[in-house]
Coordinates of C-alpha atoms and ligand atoms in Angstrom, one line a residue:
M1 CA 35.4 -59.4 87.7
F2 CA 37.6 -60.4 84.9
R3 CA 40.8 -62.2 84.9
D4 CA 43.1 -63.4 81.6
E5 CA 45.6 -65.4 82.8
A6 CA 45.4 -68.6 84.9
L7 CA 47.9 -71.2 86.6
I8 CA 46.4 -74.6 87.1
E9 CA 47.5 -78.1 87.3
V10 CA 45.5 -80.8 85.2
A11 CA 46.1 -84.6 86.4
A12 CA 44.1 -87.1 84.2
G13 CA 42.8 -90.3 86.3
K14 CA 44.6 -93.7 86.3
G15 CA 43.5 -97.1 84.6
G16 CA 41.9 -99.3 86.7
D17 CA 43.9 -102.7 87.3
G18 CA 43.4 -105.8 85.8
M19 CA 41.7 -108.6 87.9
S20 CA 43.5 -112.0 88.1
S21 CA 40.5 -114.6 88.9
F22 CA 38.8 -117.9 87.6
H23 CA 35.6 -119.1 86.6
R24 CA 33.8 -121.1 89.2
E25 CA 30.7 -123.1 88.5
K26 CA 29.4 -125.9 90.3
Y27 CA 30.3 -129.0 88.9
V28 CA 33.0 -127.0 86.6
Q29 CA 36.2 -127.9 87.9
K30 CA 39.4 -125.6 87.0
G31 CA 37.5 -122.9 85.3
G32 CA 39.2 -120.7 82.9
P33 CA 41.1 -117.2 83.9
D34 CA 38.1 -114.9 83.7
G35 CA 39.3 -111.5 85.5
G36 CA 38.3 -108.4 83.5
D37 CA 39.7 -105.3 82.2
G38 CA 40.5 -102.3 83.7
G39 CA 38.3 -99.2 82.8
R40 CA 40.2 -96.0 81.4
G41 CA 41.3 -93.2 83.7
G42 CA 39.2 -89.8 82.7
D43 CA 40.5 -87.2 80.5
V44 CA 40.9 -83.4 81.2
I45 CA 39.6 -81.8 78.2
L46 CA 39.9 -77.9 77.7
A47 CA 36.7 -76.3 75.7
A48 CA 36.6 -72.8 74.5
S49 CA 32.7 -72.0 75.2
E50 CA 31.0 -68.9 74.0
S51 CA 29.2 -68.3 77.7
V52 CA 32.6 -68.3 79.4
H53 CA 34.2 -64.0 79.0
S54 CA 37.1 -64.7 82.0
L55 CA 39.8 -67.3 83.4
L56 CA 38.5 -66.0 86.8
R57 CA 36.8 -69.4 88.0
V58 CA 38.9 -71.4 86.0
A59 CA 41.9 -70.0 88.3
R60 CA 40.3 -70.5 91.3
A61 CA 39.5 -73.5 91.5
H62 CA 43.5 -73.8 90.6
R63 CA 43.5 -78.2 90.3
Y64 CA 41.7 -80.2 88.1
L65 CA 41.6 -83.9 88.7
A66 CA 40.1 -86.7 86.6
K67 CA 39.1 -89.9 88.4
D68 CA 40.6 -93.2 87.9
G69 CA 39.2 -95.9 86.2
R70 CA 37.8 -98.7 87.9
P71 CA 39.1 -102.2 88.1
G72 CA 38.2 -105.1 86.2
G73 CA 36.0 -107.7 87.7
T74 CA 35.5 -111.4 87.6
N75 CA 33.7 -113.2 84.8
Q76 CA 35.2 -111.4 82.0
R77 CA 33.6 -108.0 83.8
S78 CA 35.2 -104.9 83.0
G79 CA 35.7 -101.7 84.9
R80 CA 33.7 -98.8 84.3
S81 CA 35.9 -96.0 82.6
A82 CA 36.1 -92.6 84.9
E83 CA 34.3 -89.5 83.4
H84 CA 36.4 -86.8 81.7
V85 CA 36.4 -83.4 83.5
R86 CA 35.6 -80.5 81.2
I87 CA 37.2 -77.1 81.9
E88 CA 35.2 -74.5 79.9
V89 CA 37.5 -71.3 78.7
P90 CA 36.6 -68.1 77.1
P91 CA 37.7 -68.5 72.9
G92 CA 41.1 -67.0 72.4
T93 CA 42.4 -69.0 75.5
Q94 CA 46.2 -69.9 74.6
V95 CA 47.6 -72.8 76.7
F96 CA 50.9 -72.8 77.5
D97 CA 53.5 -75.7 79.3
A98 CA 54.1 -73.6 83.0
E99 CA 57.2 -75.4 83.5
H100 CA 58.9 -75.1 80.2
G101 CA 57.0 -72.0 78.5
N102 CA 56.0 -73.6 75.4
L103 CA 52.9 -72.8 73.8
L104 CA 50.9 -76.4 73.7
F105 CA 47.5 -75.1 72.1
D106 CA 45.5 -72.1 71.1
L107 CA 41.7 -72.6 71.9
D108 CA 41.1 -69.6 68.9
E109 CA 38.0 -70.7 67.6
R110 CA 34.8 -71.1 69.2
D111 CA 34.0 -74.5 70.1
S112 CA 37.2 -75.6 69.7
Q113 CA 38.4 -78.2 72.3
V114 CA 41.4 -80.4 73.2
V115 CA 41.8 -83.1 75.6
I116 CA 45.2 -82.0 77.6
V117 CA 46.0 -84.7 79.6
K118 CA 44.9 -88.0 79.0
G119 CA 43.6 -90.9 81.6
G120 CA 46.0 -93.9 81.6
K121 CA 44.6 -97.0 80.0
G122 CA 43.0 -99.7 82.0
G123 CA 45.4 -103.1 82.6
L124 CA 44.3 -106.4 80.5
G125 CA 42.5 -109.2 83.0
N126 CA 44.1 -112.4 83.3
Q127 CA 41.4 -113.6 80.9
H128 CA 43.9 -112.6 77.9
F129 CA 46.8 -114.6 79.3
A130 CA 46.2 -118.3 78.8
T131 CA 47.7 -120.1 76.2
S132 CA 48.3 -124.0 75.5
T133 CA 51.5 -123.6 77.7
I134 CA 49.7 -121.6 80.4
Q135 CA 46.7 -122.3 81.3
V136 CA 46.0 -121.3 84.6
P137 CA 47.4 -118.0 84.2
T138 CA 47.8 -115.4 87.2
T139 CA 49.0 -112.0 85.4
A140 CA 46.6 -109.7 85.1
Y141 CA 48.2 -105.8 84.5
P142 CA 47.9 -102.8 86.7
G143 CA 46.4 -99.4 85.0
K144 CA 48.4 -97.1 83.4
P145 CA 48.9 -94.1 85.4
G146 CA 47.1 -90.8 84.2
E147 CA 49.0 -87.8 82.5
K148 CA 49.7 -84.6 84.6
R149 CA 50.8 -81.2 83.7
H150 CA 51.2 -77.5 84.8
L151 CA 49.5 -75.3 82.6
R152 CA 49.7 -71.6 81.8
L153 CA 46.4 -70.6 80.4
E154 CA 46.4 -66.9 78.5
L155 CA 43.4 -65.4 77.3
K156 CA 43.9 -62.9 74.0
V157 CA 40.4 -62.1 73.1
I158 CA 38.7 -62.8 69.7
A159 CA 37.4 -60.1 67.9
E160 CA 38.3 -58.3 64.3
V161 CA 38.3 -54.8 65.4
G162 CA 40.2 -53.3 68.4
L163 CA 39.2 -50.2 70.2
L164 CA 41.7 -48.1 71.7
G165 CA 42.4 -44.3 72.6
L166 CA 43.1 -42.4 75.6
P167 CA 40.5 -42.7 78.8
N168 CA 37.3 -40.7 77.9
A169 CA 37.9 -40.6 74.1
G170 CA 34.4 -42.2 74.0
K171 CA 35.3 -45.9 73.0
S172 CA 32.4 -47.7 75.3
T173 CA 30.2 -45.5 74.3
F174 CA 30.3 -45.9 70.9
L175 CA 30.6 -50.0 71.7
S176 CA 27.3 -49.6 73.5
T177 CA 25.4 -47.5 70.5
V178 CA 26.4 -50.2 67.7
T179 CA 26.5 -53.5 69.3
A180 CA 24.2 -54.7 72.2
A181 CA 27.1 -54.9 74.7
Q182 CA 26.4 -52.9 77.8
P183 CA 29.7 -51.5 78.9
K184 CA 30.1 -49.0 81.8
I185 CA 30.3 -45.6 80.5
A186 CA 31.3 -42.6 82.5
S187 CA 33.2 -39.2 82.2
Y188 CA 36.2 -40.4 84.7
P189 CA 39.3 -41.8 83.5
F190 CA 39.6 -45.4 83.3
T191 CA 36.1 -46.1 83.4
T192 CA 36.7 -49.6 81.2
L193 CA 38.9 -51.8 83.3
V194 CA 38.5 -55.3 81.6
P195 CA 38.4 -56.1 77.7
Q196 CA 34.5 -56.3 76.5
V197 CA 33.2 -57.5 73.3
G198 CA 30.5 -56.4 71.1
M199 CA 29.2 -58.1 67.8
V200 CA 27.8 -55.3 65.2
D201 CA 25.1 -56.6 62.9
L202 CA 25.0 -55.5 59.2
S203 CA 22.7 -55.9 56.3
G204 CA 23.3 -59.5 54.3
Y205 CA 23.9 -61.2 57.3
R206 CA 27.1 -59.8 57.8
S207 CA 28.7 -59.2 61.2
L208 CA 32.1 -57.3 62.7
L209 CA 33.5 -58.3 66.3
L210 CA 34.6 -55.3 68.3
A211 CA 36.9 -55.4 71.5
D212 CA 36.8 -52.6 73.4
L213 CA 39.9 -52.1 75.6
P214 CA 40.8 -50.2 78.6
G215 CA 42.1 -46.3 78.2
L216 CA 45.8 -45.9 77.6
V217 CA 48.0 -43.3 78.8
K218 CA 51.3 -41.7 77.9
G219 CA 53.6 -44.1 79.3
A220 CA 51.7 -47.5 78.7
S221 CA 54.6 -49.1 77.6
D222 CA 56.6 -48.4 81.0
G223 CA 53.5 -50.0 82.8
L224 CA 51.9 -46.5 83.7
G225 CA 48.2 -46.4 83.9
L226 CA 46.7 -49.5 83.2
G227 CA 49.7 -50.2 81.2
H228 CA 50.0 -52.0 78.2
T229 CA 49.0 -55.5 80.1
F230 CA 46.1 -55.0 78.0
L231 CA 47.6 -54.6 74.4
K232 CA 47.8 -58.1 74.3
H233 CA 43.8 -58.6 73.5
L234 CA 44.8 -56.5 70.0
E235 CA 46.9 -59.0 68.9
R236 CA 44.2 -60.9 67.2
C237 CA 42.8 -57.9 66.1
S238 CA 42.9 -57.5 62.1
V239 CA 42.2 -54.2 62.2
L240 CA 42.3 -50.9 64.8
L241 CA 40.0 -48.2 65.8
Q242 CA 41.8 -45.0 67.4
F243 CA 39.4 -42.8 69.1
V244 CA 40.8 -39.6 69.4
D245 CA 38.2 -37.0 70.9
V246 CA 37.6 -33.6 69.3
H247 CA 35.1 -32.0 71.1
P248 CA 36.3 -28.5 72.3
E249 CA 36.5 -29.5 75.9
A250 CA 38.3 -32.2 75.4
V251 CA 41.4 -32.0 77.9
D252 CA 43.9 -33.0 75.3
D253 CA 44.7 -31.7 72.3
P254 CA 43.7 -34.1 69.6
V255 CA 47.0 -34.2 67.7
E256 CA 49.0 -34.6 70.6
A257 CA 46.4 -37.5 71.5
F258 CA 47.0 -39.3 68.1
E259 CA 50.6 -38.9 68.4
V260 CA 50.9 -40.1 72.5
L261 CA 49.1 -43.4 71.2
D262 CA 50.7 -43.8 68.3
R263 CA 54.3 -43.7 70.1
E264 CA 53.0 -46.0 72.7
L265 CA 52.0 -48.3 69.9
Q266 CA 55.2 -48.2 68.2
L267 CA 57.0 -49.0 71.5
V268 CA 55.4 -51.5 72.5
S269 CA 54.9 -53.7 69.4
S270 CA 55.7 -52.6 65.8
D271 CA 53.3 -55.3 64.6
L272 CA 50.7 -53.8 66.0
H273 CA 52.0 -50.1 65.3
S274 CA 51.4 -51.4 61.3
R275 CA 48.5 -53.0 61.2
P276 CA 45.8 -51.0 59.6
R277 CA 44.1 -48.8 61.4
L278 CA 41.5 -46.2 61.3
V279 CA 41.3 -43.1 63.3
V280 CA 38.2 -41.5 64.4
G281 CA 37.7 -38.0 65.5
T282 CA 34.7 -38.9 68.3
K283 CA 32.4 -36.3 70.0
H284 CA 31.9 -34.5 66.5
F285 CA 28.9 -32.8 64.9
E286 CA 27.9 -31.4 68.4
D287 CA 30.2 -27.9 68.2
E288 CA 31.3 -26.0 65.9
G289 CA 34.5 -25.8 67.0
S290 CA 35.4 -29.9 66.4
S291 CA 35.1 -29.4 62.4
E292 CA 39.2 -27.0 63.2
R293 CA 40.1 -29.7 65.6
L294 CA 39.0 -32.4 63.3
K295 CA 41.1 -30.8 60.1
C296 CA 44.0 -30.3 62.1
L297 CA 44.0 -34.3 63.3
D298 CA 43.1 -35.1 59.7
E299 CA 46.2 -33.9 58.7
A300 CA 48.4 -35.5 61.1
V301 CA 47.0 -38.7 60.8
Q302 CA 47.4 -38.4 57.2
A303 CA 50.8 -37.3 57.6
A304 CA 51.7 -40.4 59.3
G305 CA 50.1 -42.5 56.4
H306 CA 47.0 -43.3 57.5
Q307 CA 43.5 -42.9 55.7
P308 CA 41.4 -39.8 56.2
V309 CA 40.1 -39.1 60.0
V310 CA 36.3 -40.4 60.3
G311 CA 33.9 -37.7 61.8
L312 CA 31.9 -39.2 64.5
S313 CA 29.3 -38.6 67.1
S314 CA 28.3 -41.6 69.0
V315 CA 25.5 -39.5 70.8
L316 CA 23.8 -38.3 67.6
G317 CA 24.3 -41.4 65.7
T318 CA 26.1 -39.1 63.1
G319 CA 28.9 -40.9 60.8
V320 CA 28.4 -44.7 62.5
P321 CA 27.1 -46.2 59.0
G322 CA 29.1 -45.4 57.2
L323 CA 32.3 -46.2 59.4
L324 CA 30.7 -49.5 60.2
E325 CA 30.6 -50.6 56.7
Q326 CA 34.2 -48.7 56.2
L327 CA 35.3 -51.0 58.8
W328 CA 34.1 -54.0 57.3
K329 CA 35.6 -53.4 54.1
L330 CA 39.2 -53.3 55.8
V331 CA 38.3 -56.7 57.8
H332 CA 37.5 -58.4 54.9
P333 CA 39.4 -56.6 51.8
G334 CA 38.2 -58.0 48.3
D335 CA 34.9 -59.2 49.4
I336 CA 31.8 -58.4 47.5
I337 CA 29.3 -57.4 50.2
P338 CA 25.9 -59.2 49.6
S339 CA 22.8 -57.6 48.5
Ligands
GTP1 N1 29.3 -35.4 73.9 C1 29.2 -36.7 73.5 N2 30.1 -37.5 74.4 C2 30.5 -38.3 74.7 C3 30.6 -39.1 73.3 N3 30.9 -40.3 73.2 C4 31.5 -40.4 74.5 N4 30.8 -39.3 75.2 C5 30.8 -39.0 76.8 O1 32.3 -39.0 77.5 C6 32.6 -40.0 78.4 C7 33.7 -41.0 78.2 O2 32.6 -42.3 77.5 P1 32.9 -43.2 77.5 O3 32.7 -44.3 76.4 O4 33.3 -44.1 79.0 O5 35.3 -43.4 77.3 P2 36.1 -44.1 77.2 O6 37.0 -44.4 76.1 O7 35.3 -45.6 76.8 O8 36.8 -44.3 78.6 P3 37.7 -45.3 79.4 O9 37.1 -46.8 79.2 O10 38.0 -44.5 80.6 O11 39.4 -45.7 78.5 C8 31.5 -40.0 78.7 O12 30.9 -39.2 79.8 C9 30.3 -40.4 77.8 O13 28.7 -39.6 78.0 C10 29.9 -38.5 72.2 O14 29.7 -38.5 70.5 N5 29.6 -37.1 72.3
MG2 MG1 35.9 -47.3 78.5

């Protein structure tokens, strides 16, 4: 199960109350004020963790309440501060104020974290309030209330390369051959229902993060198929990798398949449409008929201003190493490949 949105309520703990008391000891009359301070209320912290991939569990709990600080004690003892509540979310989670809609934080780096609501400070005990004129102070302050907030969390997967294409184009198969990810693969459309991220290891300690997305169909921008809801996961990808099936038995004509998706991208977001994009002709090299189809696709793709189409067979592995190097250069323009 996967969820990329969650509505939650977070409340930090109240500070413990300060104590009002006076020192008592045998043979000591009129001991001075010795009321301790209250402890701090617990904070609620949102933390990006690589071991979390979905907002499903976060959404289930719905309310996150930190405990209150303990009150101060006699004999100048401070109350204990409450523990913080830590909510782990996937890297790439954006935090919005649910009431006003504004973005509060973007946990767009691994291991980043933020105190989203602060616990209240503990109140001061009466030990602080003795002066030359007030020697029997009874004043002690109550703890401050903790902050509360309603939040909307939205996950935008972090990856350098986003895989997109019509259903069945072979996106998940490619991901499974180049990374350790094990996405579901099948010959029916919409096998992939949720985004999946996988890491490719390249020579010289280089790597590439790929995100596999559910297939898009004509009309996706109007909400058809799985709609464009998943396209937001492409937002953080610096390069898009568009898959077009060039196998002679493919249902869709490759040029049409390229153009359908190109139009949908344009309708959804001009920013995504103009992002660096590499088009691959998949299921190539396995059948003679695919060469002609790849050539037609290449003409259409270059006419649209893109780099030449890369032929690829995930099953045979043909074209894969060259494609990965080309992607790395697109993601890291100007960088020198370490030897
Ligand atoms: N012959 C051949 N078949 C392939 C290749 N890549 C994928 N397939 C087959 O194509 C079908 C669809 O593959 P998937 O990887 O599930 O396609 P997808 O693009 O992820 O599909 P959705 O998740 O539904 O959008 C499966 O039956 C795969 O075995 C390839 O390079 N050669
Ligand atoms: Mg898939």
